[in-house]
PDB file of C-alpha atoms in Angstrom:
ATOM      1  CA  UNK A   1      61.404 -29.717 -32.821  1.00 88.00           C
ATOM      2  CA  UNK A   2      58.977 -27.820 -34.531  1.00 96.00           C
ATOM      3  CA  UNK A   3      57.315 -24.511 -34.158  1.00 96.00           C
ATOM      4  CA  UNK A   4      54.255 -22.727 -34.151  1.00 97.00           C
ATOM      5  CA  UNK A   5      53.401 -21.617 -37.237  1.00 98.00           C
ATOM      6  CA  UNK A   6      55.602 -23.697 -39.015  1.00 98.00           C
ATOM      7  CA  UNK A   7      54.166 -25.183 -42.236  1.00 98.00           C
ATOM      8  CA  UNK A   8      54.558 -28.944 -43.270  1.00 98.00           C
ATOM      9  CA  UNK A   9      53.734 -30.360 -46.535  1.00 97.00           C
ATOM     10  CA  UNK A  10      52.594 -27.154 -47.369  1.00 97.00           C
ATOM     11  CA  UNK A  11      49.430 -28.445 -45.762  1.00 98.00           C
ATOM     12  CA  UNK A  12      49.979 -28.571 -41.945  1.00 98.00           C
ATOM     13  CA  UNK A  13      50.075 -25.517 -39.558  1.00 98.00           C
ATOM     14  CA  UNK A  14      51.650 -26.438 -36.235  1.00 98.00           C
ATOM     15  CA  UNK A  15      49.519 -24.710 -33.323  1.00 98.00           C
ATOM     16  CA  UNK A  16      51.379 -25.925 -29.844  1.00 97.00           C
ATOM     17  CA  UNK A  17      53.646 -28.619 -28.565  1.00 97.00           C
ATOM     18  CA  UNK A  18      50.688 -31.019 -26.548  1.00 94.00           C
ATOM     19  CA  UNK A  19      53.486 -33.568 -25.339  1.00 91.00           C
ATOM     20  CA  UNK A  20      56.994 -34.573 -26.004  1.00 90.00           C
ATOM     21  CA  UNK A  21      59.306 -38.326 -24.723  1.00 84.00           C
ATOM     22  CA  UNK A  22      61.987 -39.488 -25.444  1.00 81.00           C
ATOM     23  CA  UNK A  23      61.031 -40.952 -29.133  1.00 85.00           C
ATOM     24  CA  UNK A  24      58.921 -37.624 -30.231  1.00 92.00           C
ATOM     25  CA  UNK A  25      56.511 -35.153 -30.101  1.00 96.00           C
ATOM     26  CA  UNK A  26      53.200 -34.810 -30.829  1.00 96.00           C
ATOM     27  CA  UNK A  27      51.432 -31.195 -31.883  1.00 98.00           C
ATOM     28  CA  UNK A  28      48.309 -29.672 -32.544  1.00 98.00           C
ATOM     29  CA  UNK A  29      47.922 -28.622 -35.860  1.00 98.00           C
ATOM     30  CA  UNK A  30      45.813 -26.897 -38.172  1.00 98.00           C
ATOM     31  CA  UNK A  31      45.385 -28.647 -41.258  1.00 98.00           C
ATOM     32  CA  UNK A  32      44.763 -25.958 -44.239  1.00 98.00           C
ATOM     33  CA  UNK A  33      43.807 -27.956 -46.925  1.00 98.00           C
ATOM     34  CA  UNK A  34      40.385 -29.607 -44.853  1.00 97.00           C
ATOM     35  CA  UNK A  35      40.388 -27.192 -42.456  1.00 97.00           C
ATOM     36  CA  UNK A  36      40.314 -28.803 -39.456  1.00 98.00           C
ATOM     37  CA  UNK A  37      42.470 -29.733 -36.420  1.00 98.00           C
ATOM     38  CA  UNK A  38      44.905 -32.886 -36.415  1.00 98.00           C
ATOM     39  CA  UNK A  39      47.750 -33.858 -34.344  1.00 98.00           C
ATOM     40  CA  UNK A  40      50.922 -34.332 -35.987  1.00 98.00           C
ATOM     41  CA  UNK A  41      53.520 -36.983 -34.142  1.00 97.00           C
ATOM     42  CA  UNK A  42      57.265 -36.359 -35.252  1.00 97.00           C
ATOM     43  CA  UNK A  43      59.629 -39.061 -35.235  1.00 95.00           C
ATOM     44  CA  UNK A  44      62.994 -38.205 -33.479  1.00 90.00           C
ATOM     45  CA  UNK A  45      65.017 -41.082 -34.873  1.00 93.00           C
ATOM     46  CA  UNK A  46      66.135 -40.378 -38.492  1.00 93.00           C
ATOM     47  CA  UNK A  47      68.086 -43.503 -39.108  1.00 94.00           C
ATOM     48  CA  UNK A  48      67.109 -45.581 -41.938  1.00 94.00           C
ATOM     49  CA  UNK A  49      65.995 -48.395 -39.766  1.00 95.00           C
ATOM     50  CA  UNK A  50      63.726 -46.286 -37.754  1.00 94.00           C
ATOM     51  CA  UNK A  51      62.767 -44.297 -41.440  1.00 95.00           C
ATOM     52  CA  UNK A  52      61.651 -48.510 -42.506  1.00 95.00           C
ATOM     53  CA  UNK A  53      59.700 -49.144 -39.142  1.00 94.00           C
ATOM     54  CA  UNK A  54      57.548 -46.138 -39.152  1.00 95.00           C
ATOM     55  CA  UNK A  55      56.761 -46.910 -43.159  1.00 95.00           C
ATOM     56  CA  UNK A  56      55.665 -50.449 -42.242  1.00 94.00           C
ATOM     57  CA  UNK A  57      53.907 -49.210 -38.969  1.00 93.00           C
ATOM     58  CA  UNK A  58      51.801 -46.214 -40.524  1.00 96.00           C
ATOM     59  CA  UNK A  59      50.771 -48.150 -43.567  1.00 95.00           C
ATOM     60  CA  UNK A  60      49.502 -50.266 -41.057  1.00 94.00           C
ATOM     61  CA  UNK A  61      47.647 -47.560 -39.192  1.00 95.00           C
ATOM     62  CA  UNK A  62      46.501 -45.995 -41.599  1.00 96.00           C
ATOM     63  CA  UNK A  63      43.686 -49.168 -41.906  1.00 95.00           C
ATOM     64  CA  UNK A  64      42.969 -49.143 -38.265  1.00 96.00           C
ATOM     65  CA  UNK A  65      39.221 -48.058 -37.869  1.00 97.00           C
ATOM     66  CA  UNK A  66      37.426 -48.523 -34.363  1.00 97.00           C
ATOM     67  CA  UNK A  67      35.733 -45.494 -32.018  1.00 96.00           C
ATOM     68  CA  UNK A  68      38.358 -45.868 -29.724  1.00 97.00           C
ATOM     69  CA  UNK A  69      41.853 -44.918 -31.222  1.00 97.00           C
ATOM     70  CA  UNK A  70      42.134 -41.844 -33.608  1.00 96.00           C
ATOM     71  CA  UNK A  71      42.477 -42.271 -37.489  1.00 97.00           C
ATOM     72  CA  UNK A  72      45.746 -42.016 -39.155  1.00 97.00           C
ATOM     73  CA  UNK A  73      45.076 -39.342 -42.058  1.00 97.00           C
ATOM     74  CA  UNK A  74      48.171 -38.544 -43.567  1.00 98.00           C
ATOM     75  CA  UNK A  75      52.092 -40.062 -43.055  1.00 98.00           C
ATOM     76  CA  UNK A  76      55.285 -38.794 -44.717  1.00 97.00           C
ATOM     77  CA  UNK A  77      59.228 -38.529 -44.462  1.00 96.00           C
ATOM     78  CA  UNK A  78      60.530 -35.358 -44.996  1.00 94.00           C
ATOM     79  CA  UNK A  79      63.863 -35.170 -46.736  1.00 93.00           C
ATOM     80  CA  UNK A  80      65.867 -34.754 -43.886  1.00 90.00           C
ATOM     81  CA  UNK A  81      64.624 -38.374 -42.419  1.00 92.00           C
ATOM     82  CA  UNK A  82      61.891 -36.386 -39.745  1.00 94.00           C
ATOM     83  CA  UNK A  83      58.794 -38.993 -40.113  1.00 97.00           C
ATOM     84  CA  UNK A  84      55.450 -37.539 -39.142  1.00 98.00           C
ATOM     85  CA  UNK A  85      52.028 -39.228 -38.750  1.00 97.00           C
ATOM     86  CA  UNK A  86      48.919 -37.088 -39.200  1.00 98.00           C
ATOM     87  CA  UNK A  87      46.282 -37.969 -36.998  1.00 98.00           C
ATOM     88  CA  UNK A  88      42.478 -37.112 -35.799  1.00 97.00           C
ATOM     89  CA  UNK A  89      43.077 -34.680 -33.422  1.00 97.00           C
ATOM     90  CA  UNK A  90      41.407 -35.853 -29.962  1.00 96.00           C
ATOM     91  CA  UNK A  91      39.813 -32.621 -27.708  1.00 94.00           C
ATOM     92  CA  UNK A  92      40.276 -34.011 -24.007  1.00 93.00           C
ATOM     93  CA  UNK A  93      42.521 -34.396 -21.207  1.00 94.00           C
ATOM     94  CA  UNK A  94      44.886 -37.387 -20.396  1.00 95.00           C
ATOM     95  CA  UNK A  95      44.468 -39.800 -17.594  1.00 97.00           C
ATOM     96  CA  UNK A  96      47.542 -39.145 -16.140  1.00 96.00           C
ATOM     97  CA  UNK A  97      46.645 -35.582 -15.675  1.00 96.00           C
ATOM     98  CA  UNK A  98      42.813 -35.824 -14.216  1.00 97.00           C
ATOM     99  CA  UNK A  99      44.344 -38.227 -12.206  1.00 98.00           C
ATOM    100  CA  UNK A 100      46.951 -35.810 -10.407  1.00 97.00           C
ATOM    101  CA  UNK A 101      44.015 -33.064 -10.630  1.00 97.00           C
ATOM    102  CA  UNK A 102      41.013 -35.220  -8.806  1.00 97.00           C
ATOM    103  CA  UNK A 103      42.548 -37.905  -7.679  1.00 97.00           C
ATOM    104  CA  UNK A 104      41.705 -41.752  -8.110  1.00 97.00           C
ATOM    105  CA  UNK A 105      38.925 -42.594 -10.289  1.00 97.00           C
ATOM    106  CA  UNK A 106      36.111 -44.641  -8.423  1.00 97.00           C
ATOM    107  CA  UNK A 107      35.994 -48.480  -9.003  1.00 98.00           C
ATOM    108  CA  UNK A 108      33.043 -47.783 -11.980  1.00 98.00           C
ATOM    109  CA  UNK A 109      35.089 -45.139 -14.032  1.00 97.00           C
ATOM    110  CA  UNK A 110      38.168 -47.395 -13.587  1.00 98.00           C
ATOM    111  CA  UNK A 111      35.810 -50.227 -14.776  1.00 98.00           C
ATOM    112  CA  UNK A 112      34.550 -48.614 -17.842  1.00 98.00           C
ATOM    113  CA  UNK A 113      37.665 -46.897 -19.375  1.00 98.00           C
ATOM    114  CA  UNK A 114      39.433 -50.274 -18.640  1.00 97.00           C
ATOM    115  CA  UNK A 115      37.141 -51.815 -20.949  1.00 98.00           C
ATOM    116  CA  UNK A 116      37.256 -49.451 -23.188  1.00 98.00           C
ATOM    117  CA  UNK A 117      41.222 -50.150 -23.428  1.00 98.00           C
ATOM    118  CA  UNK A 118      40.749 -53.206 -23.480  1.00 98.00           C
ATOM    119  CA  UNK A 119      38.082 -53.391 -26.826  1.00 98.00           C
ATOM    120  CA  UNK A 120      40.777 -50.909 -28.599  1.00 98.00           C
ATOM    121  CA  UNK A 121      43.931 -53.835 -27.478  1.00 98.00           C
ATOM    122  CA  UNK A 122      41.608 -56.367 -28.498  1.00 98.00           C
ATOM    123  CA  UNK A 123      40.903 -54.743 -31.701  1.00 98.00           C
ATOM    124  CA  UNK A 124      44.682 -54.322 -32.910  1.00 97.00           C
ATOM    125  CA  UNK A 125      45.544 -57.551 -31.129  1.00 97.00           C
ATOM    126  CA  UNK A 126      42.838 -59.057 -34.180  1.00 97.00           C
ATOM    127  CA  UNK A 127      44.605 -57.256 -37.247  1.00 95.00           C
ATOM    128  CA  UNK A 128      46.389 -59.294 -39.447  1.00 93.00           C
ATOM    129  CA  UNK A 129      49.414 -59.231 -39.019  1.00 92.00           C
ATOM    130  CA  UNK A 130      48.546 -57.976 -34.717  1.00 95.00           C
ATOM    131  CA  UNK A 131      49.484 -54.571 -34.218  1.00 95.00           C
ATOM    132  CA  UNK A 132      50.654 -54.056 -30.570  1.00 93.00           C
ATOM    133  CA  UNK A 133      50.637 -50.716 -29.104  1.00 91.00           C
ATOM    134  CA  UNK A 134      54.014 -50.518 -27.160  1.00 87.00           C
ATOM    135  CA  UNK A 135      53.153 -47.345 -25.098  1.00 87.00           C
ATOM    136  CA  UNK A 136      49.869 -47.741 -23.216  1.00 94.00           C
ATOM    137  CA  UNK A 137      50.101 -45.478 -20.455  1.00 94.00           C
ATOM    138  CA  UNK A 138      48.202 -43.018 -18.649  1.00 96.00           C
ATOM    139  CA  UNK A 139      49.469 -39.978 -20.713  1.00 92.00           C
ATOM    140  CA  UNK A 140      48.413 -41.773 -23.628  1.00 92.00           C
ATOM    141  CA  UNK A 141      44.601 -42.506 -23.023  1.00 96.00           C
ATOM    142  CA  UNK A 142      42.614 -39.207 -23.484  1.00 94.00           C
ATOM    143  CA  UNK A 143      39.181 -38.589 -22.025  1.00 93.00           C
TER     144      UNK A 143
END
């Protein structure tokens, strides 16, 4: 886990913990080199397998352009095996959460952030090689 005001890379000031499951945990951060905000995603599993994946899967990322996902900036593997992504950092709340705070969304909002999901799948479904998400859930789609 990191902590705030912890420095990575020399580059990246970790603000708060914004969410944490069972495979890692994503932070606001500050980054000091562009000055501007990012979200950093750590990587709990250190084994070399997992250390291969996430190569493979953030080289990958890092291509991904399209309005509706945020763009990989940065990746690296520390020496200890901790693998962090460096991300556009997204202002907003989750789904999951304005759901439990106003209830349901109306058959029109559902509508149009389903298609909105759906353009983004579609979009890494079309890479080459497909990139599938693996984690689409409410706590994962920020408005």
């Amino acid at each position: 886990m990191l902590h705030p005001n912890q420095i990575l890379r020399q580059r990246y000031r970790i603000e708060l913990l914004l969410g944490q499951g069972g495979f890692g945990a994503v932070y606001k951060a500050n980054d000091t080199s562009l000055n501007r905000w990012c979200a950093v995603k750590e990587n709990l599993d250190t084994s070399p397998s997992a250390q291969q994946q996430f190569q493979r899967e953030a080289q990958m990322l890092t291509r991904v352009r399209h309005p509706n996902l945020p763009q990989i900036w940065d990746y690296f593997i520390e020496p200890s095996g901790q693998q962090y992504l460096v991300m556009e950092f997204v202002q907003g709340v989750n789904l999951g959460k304005l759901v439990s705070q106003r209830g349901a969304l109306t058959q029109a909002q559902a509508l149009a952030l389903a298609l909105r999901v759906l353009e983004a799948l579609e979009y890494l479904h079309s890479q080459n090689p497909p990139i599938i998400h693996r984690d689409v859930k409410p706590e994962n789609i920020l408005l």
